[in-house]
Tab-separated table of C-alpha atoms in Angstrom:
chain	number	residue	atom	x	y	z
A	1166	UNK	CA	24.557	19.818	-0.286
A	1167	UNK	CA	23.189	17.300	-2.743
A	1168	UNK	CA	20.600	18.665	-5.131
A	1169	UNK	CA	17.428	16.787	-5.815
A	1170	UNK	CA	17.191	14.970	-9.110
A	1171	UNK	CA	16.302	17.256	-11.974
A	1172	UNK	CA	14.766	14.418	-13.973
A	1173	UNK	CA	11.219	15.556	-14.617
A	1174	UNK	CA	10.235	13.436	-17.619
A	1175	UNK	CA	6.470	12.939	-17.680
A	1176	UNK	CA	5.543	9.369	-17.172
A	1177	UNK	CA	2.321	8.010	-18.635
A	1178	UNK	CA	-0.067	6.098	-16.380
A	1179	UNK	CA	0.057	3.441	-19.064
A	1180	UNK	CA	3.591	2.705	-17.864
A	1181	UNK	CA	2.085	1.208	-14.714
A	1182	UNK	CA	1.222	-2.046	-16.504
A	1183	UNK	CA	-2.010	-3.960	-16.708
A	1184	UNK	CA	-4.980	-2.306	-14.924
A	1185	UNK	CA	-7.691	-4.955	-15.223
A	1186	UNK	CA	-6.283	-7.786	-13.096
A	1187	UNK	CA	-8.196	-9.772	-10.510
A	1188	UNK	CA	-6.142	-8.331	-7.601
A	1189	UNK	CA	-6.859	-4.770	-8.770
A	1190	UNK	CA	-10.550	-5.588	-9.189
A	1191	UNK	CA	-10.548	-6.839	-5.563
A	1192	UNK	CA	-8.949	-3.598	-4.472
A	1193	UNK	CA	-11.547	-1.527	-6.349
A	1194	UNK	CA	-14.350	-3.586	-4.855
A	1195	UNK	CA	-13.001	-2.510	-1.467
A	1196	UNK	CA	-13.398	1.118	-2.567
A	1197	UNK	CA	-16.999	0.449	-3.531
A	1198	UNK	CA	-17.731	-1.343	-0.219
A	1199	UNK	CA	-16.619	1.745	1.658
A	1200	UNK	CA	-19.669	3.665	0.387
A	1201	UNK	CA	-22.393	1.527	1.993
A	1202	UNK	CA	-20.220	1.140	5.109
A	1203	UNK	CA	-19.910	4.927	5.419
A	1204	UNK	CA	-23.650	5.456	4.854
A	1205	UNK	CA	-24.540	2.862	7.523
A	1206	UNK	CA	-22.083	4.385	10.029
A	1207	UNK	CA	-23.351	7.940	9.367
A	1208	UNK	CA	-26.937	6.882	9.838
A	1209	UNK	CA	-26.330	4.637	12.864
A	1210	UNK	CA	-27.146	1.604	10.788
A	1211	UNK	CA	-27.318	-1.979	12.053
A	1212	UNK	CA	-23.947	-2.921	13.570
A	1213	UNK	CA	-24.196	-6.473	12.212
A	1214	UNK	CA	-24.451	-5.160	8.632
A	1215	UNK	CA	-21.604	-2.713	9.233
A	1216	UNK	CA	-19.293	-5.380	10.658
A	1217	UNK	CA	-20.227	-7.878	7.920
A	1218	UNK	CA	-19.301	-5.396	5.210
A	1219	UNK	CA	-16.078	-4.438	7.044
A	1220	UNK	CA	-15.043	-8.144	7.269
A	1221	UNK	CA	-15.600	-8.471	3.528
A	1222	UNK	CA	-13.535	-5.352	2.873
A	1223	UNK	CA	-10.747	-6.626	5.111
A	1224	UNK	CA	-10.813	-9.960	3.242
A	1225	UNK	CA	-10.338	-8.178	-0.076
A	1226	UNK	CA	-7.414	-6.259	1.451
A	1227	UNK	CA	-5.886	-9.506	2.631
A	1228	UNK	CA	-6.342	-11.491	-0.603
A	1229	UNK	CA	-5.523	-8.868	-3.278
A	1230	UNK	CA	-1.784	-8.770	-2.573
A	1231	UNK	CA	-1.482	-12.488	-1.983
A	1232	UNK	CA	-3.402	-13.252	-5.160
A	1233	UNK	CA	-1.180	-10.897	-7.123
A	1234	UNK	CA	1.935	-12.654	-5.916
A	1235	UNK	CA	0.470	-16.138	-6.364
A	1236	UNK	CA	-0.748	-15.457	-9.904
A	1237	UNK	CA	2.306	-13.411	-10.858
A	1238	UNK	CA	0.035	-10.443	-11.693
A	1239	UNK	CA	1.654	-7.798	-9.482
A	1240	UNK	CA	1.526	-4.386	-11.120
A	1241	UNK	CA	2.420	-0.809	-10.390
A	1242	UNK	CA	-1.297	-0.092	-10.577
A	1243	UNK	CA	-1.731	-2.346	-7.532
A	1244	UNK	CA	0.778	-0.164	-5.674
A	1245	UNK	CA	-1.244	2.880	-6.568
A	1246	UNK	CA	-4.749	1.537	-5.854
A	1247	UNK	CA	-4.094	-0.273	-2.568
A	1248	UNK	CA	-3.011	2.739	-0.494
A	1249	UNK	CA	-5.754	4.853	-2.092
A	1250	UNK	CA	-8.315	2.248	-1.067
A	1251	UNK	CA	-6.973	2.227	2.472
A	1252	UNK	CA	-6.977	6.009	2.786
A	1253	UNK	CA	-10.420	6.304	1.206
A	1254	UNK	CA	-11.809	3.655	3.541
A	1255	UNK	CA	-10.271	5.077	6.685
A	1256	UNK	CA	-11.016	8.682	5.788
A	1257	UNK	CA	-14.677	8.251	4.899
A	1258	UNK	CA	-15.534	6.052	7.867
A	1259	UNK	CA	-13.701	8.361	10.326
A	1260	UNK	CA	-15.503	11.313	8.695
A	1261	UNK	CA	-18.837	9.587	9.286
A	1262	UNK	CA	-17.952	8.922	12.929
A	1263	UNK	CA	-16.760	12.486	13.389
A	1264	UNK	CA	-19.979	13.897	11.853
A	1265	UNK	CA	-22.122	11.870	14.221
A	1266	UNK	CA	-19.997	12.904	17.193
A	1267	UNK	CA	-18.324	9.539	17.918
A	1268	UNK	CA	-14.824	10.829	17.084
A	1269	UNK	CA	-13.379	14.358	17.268
A	1270	UNK	CA	-13.178	16.402	14.093
A	1271	UNK	CA	-9.543	17.238	14.761
A	1272	UNK	CA	-8.691	13.506	14.470
A	1273	UNK	CA	-10.243	13.537	10.974
A	1274	UNK	CA	-8.128	16.637	10.202
A	1275	UNK	CA	-4.915	14.872	11.230
A	1276	UNK	CA	-5.754	11.907	9.006
A	1277	UNK	CA	-6.742	14.004	5.986
A	1278	UNK	CA	-3.641	16.261	6.158
A	1279	UNK	CA	-1.318	13.275	6.637
A	1280	UNK	CA	-2.876	11.191	3.833
A	1281	UNK	CA	-3.088	13.991	1.309
A	1282	UNK	CA	0.561	14.964	1.969
A	1283	UNK	CA	1.737	11.364	1.528
A	1284	UNK	CA	-0.239	10.994	-1.661
A	1285	UNK	CA	1.251	14.252	-2.978
A	1286	UNK	CA	4.724	13.078	-2.082
A	1287	UNK	CA	4.146	9.808	-3.841
A	1288	UNK	CA	2.903	11.724	-6.940
A	1289	UNK	CA	6.107	13.799	-6.984
A	1290	UNK	CA	8.246	10.650	-6.725
A	1291	UNK	CA	6.211	9.123	-9.581
A	1292	UNK	CA	6.737	12.219	-11.737
A	1293	UNK	CA	10.454	12.396	-11.014
A	1294	UNK	CA	11.359	8.704	-11.253
A	1295	UNK	CA	8.465	6.961	-12.995
A	1296	UNK	CA	8.226	4.562	-10.061
A	1297	UNK	CA	5.664	4.013	-7.303
A	1298	UNK	CA	6.827	4.022	-3.677
A	1299	UNK	CA	5.580	0.907	-1.911
A	1300	UNK	CA	3.574	1.210	1.303
A	1301	UNK	CA	5.774	1.268	4.379
A	1302	UNK	CA	5.335	-0.942	7.456
A	1303	UNK	CA	4.933	2.172	9.638
A	1304	UNK	CA	1.937	3.128	7.515
A	1305	UNK	CA	0.355	-0.304	7.899
A	1306	UNK	CA	0.823	-0.118	11.668
A	1307	UNK	CA	-0.843	3.336	11.741
A	1308	UNK	CA	-3.789	2.068	9.611
A	1309	UNK	CA	-4.232	-0.863	12.008
A	1310	UNK	CA	-4.371	1.571	14.955
A	1311	UNK	CA	-6.938	3.693	13.182
A	1312	UNK	CA	-9.002	0.540	12.459
A	1313	UNK	CA	-8.969	-0.300	16.195
A	1314	UNK	CA	-10.049	3.264	16.997
A	1315	UNK	CA	-12.909	3.009	14.517
A	1316	UNK	CA	-13.889	-0.356	16.044
A	1317	UNK	CA	-13.822	1.104	19.546
A	1318	UNK	CA	-16.079	3.985	18.404
A	1319	UNK	CA	-18.513	1.657	16.603
A	1320	UNK	CA	-18.740	-0.583	19.661
A	1321	UNK	CA	-19.186	2.452	21.954
A	1322	UNK	CA	-16.212	1.396	24.095
A	1323	UNK	CA	-15.647	3.039	27.451
A	1324	UNK	CA	-14.161	6.538	27.128
A	1325	UNK	CA	-10.710	5.616	28.521
A	1326	UNK	CA	-10.433	2.780	25.961
A	1327	UNK	CA	-11.510	5.038	23.123
A	1328	UNK	CA	-9.104	7.802	24.182
A	1329	UNK	CA	-6.248	5.356	24.441
A	1330	UNK	CA	-6.938	4.068	20.886
A	1331	UNK	CA	-7.333	7.608	19.633
A	1332	UNK	CA	-4.038	8.942	20.978
A	1333	UNK	CA	-2.128	5.781	20.041
A	1334	UNK	CA	-3.458	6.338	16.482
A	1335	UNK	CA	-2.320	9.951	16.499
A	1336	UNK	CA	1.164	9.019	17.645
A	1337	UNK	CA	1.470	6.292	15.028
A	1338	UNK	CA	0.021	8.497	12.272
A	1339	UNK	CA	2.555	11.248	13.012
A	1340	UNK	CA	5.369	8.732	13.308
A	1341	UNK	CA	4.564	7.074	9.994
A	1342	UNK	CA	4.142	10.491	8.333
A	1343	UNK	CA	7.718	11.445	9.246
A	1344	UNK	CA	8.945	8.009	8.121
A	1345	UNK	CA	7.323	8.596	4.722
A	1346	UNK	CA	8.735	12.142	4.495
A	1347	UNK	CA	12.265	10.942	5.236
A	1348	UNK	CA	11.948	8.237	2.589
A	1349	UNK	CA	10.613	10.659	0.006
A	1350	UNK	CA	13.481	13.144	0.572
A	1351	UNK	CA	16.054	10.345	0.480
A	1352	UNK	CA	14.661	9.154	-2.848
A	1353	UNK	CA	14.594	12.733	-4.262
A	1354	UNK	CA	18.189	13.327	-3.232
A	1355	UNK	CA	19.304	9.952	-4.592
A	1356	UNK	CA	20.237	8.442	-1.217
A	1357	UNK	CA	18.029	5.391	-1.653
A	1358	UNK	CA	16.403	3.705	-4.604
A	1359	UNK	CA	12.671	3.483	-5.114
A	1360	UNK	CA	11.345	0.082	-3.999
């Protein structure tokens, strides 16, 4: 049986390249936007305000990567910050919806366990190889499903619609989790290279 790589050299975060780039600032602005969105959701705030802020957050998510490629300012920091922003956004808004009773607490638990495990796996890969694992398409699909579930909850969709979105999200979250775990183990055992 192949042994995992024993390379455990500590890699400095400075190795990730430039931090203060416009794409990274856009990503961090998305993290900041999550706070008022979460507060409004938790306090049953005006839906127009919530959706307006969500649209702005989605726009930053859309443009940060494209701007990085267009301006040739892609960095490893971008690979770190973008999934953290996604997980922070999804986690806090789902937590607010769960606390106000619009989504079940167990759904929040599934998301938190999955996201923390994936972040921990990525940190191990970073420590072993000095590289950041890029987000996978399965993760993006799962995030989209969660976003639709959040939208259904915010719009107070009929129960069958909400339950369909909820269970579709769970299936995709679990599927993407196993896809990430397989990729992490393949990288650790040297079967595939880090993206």
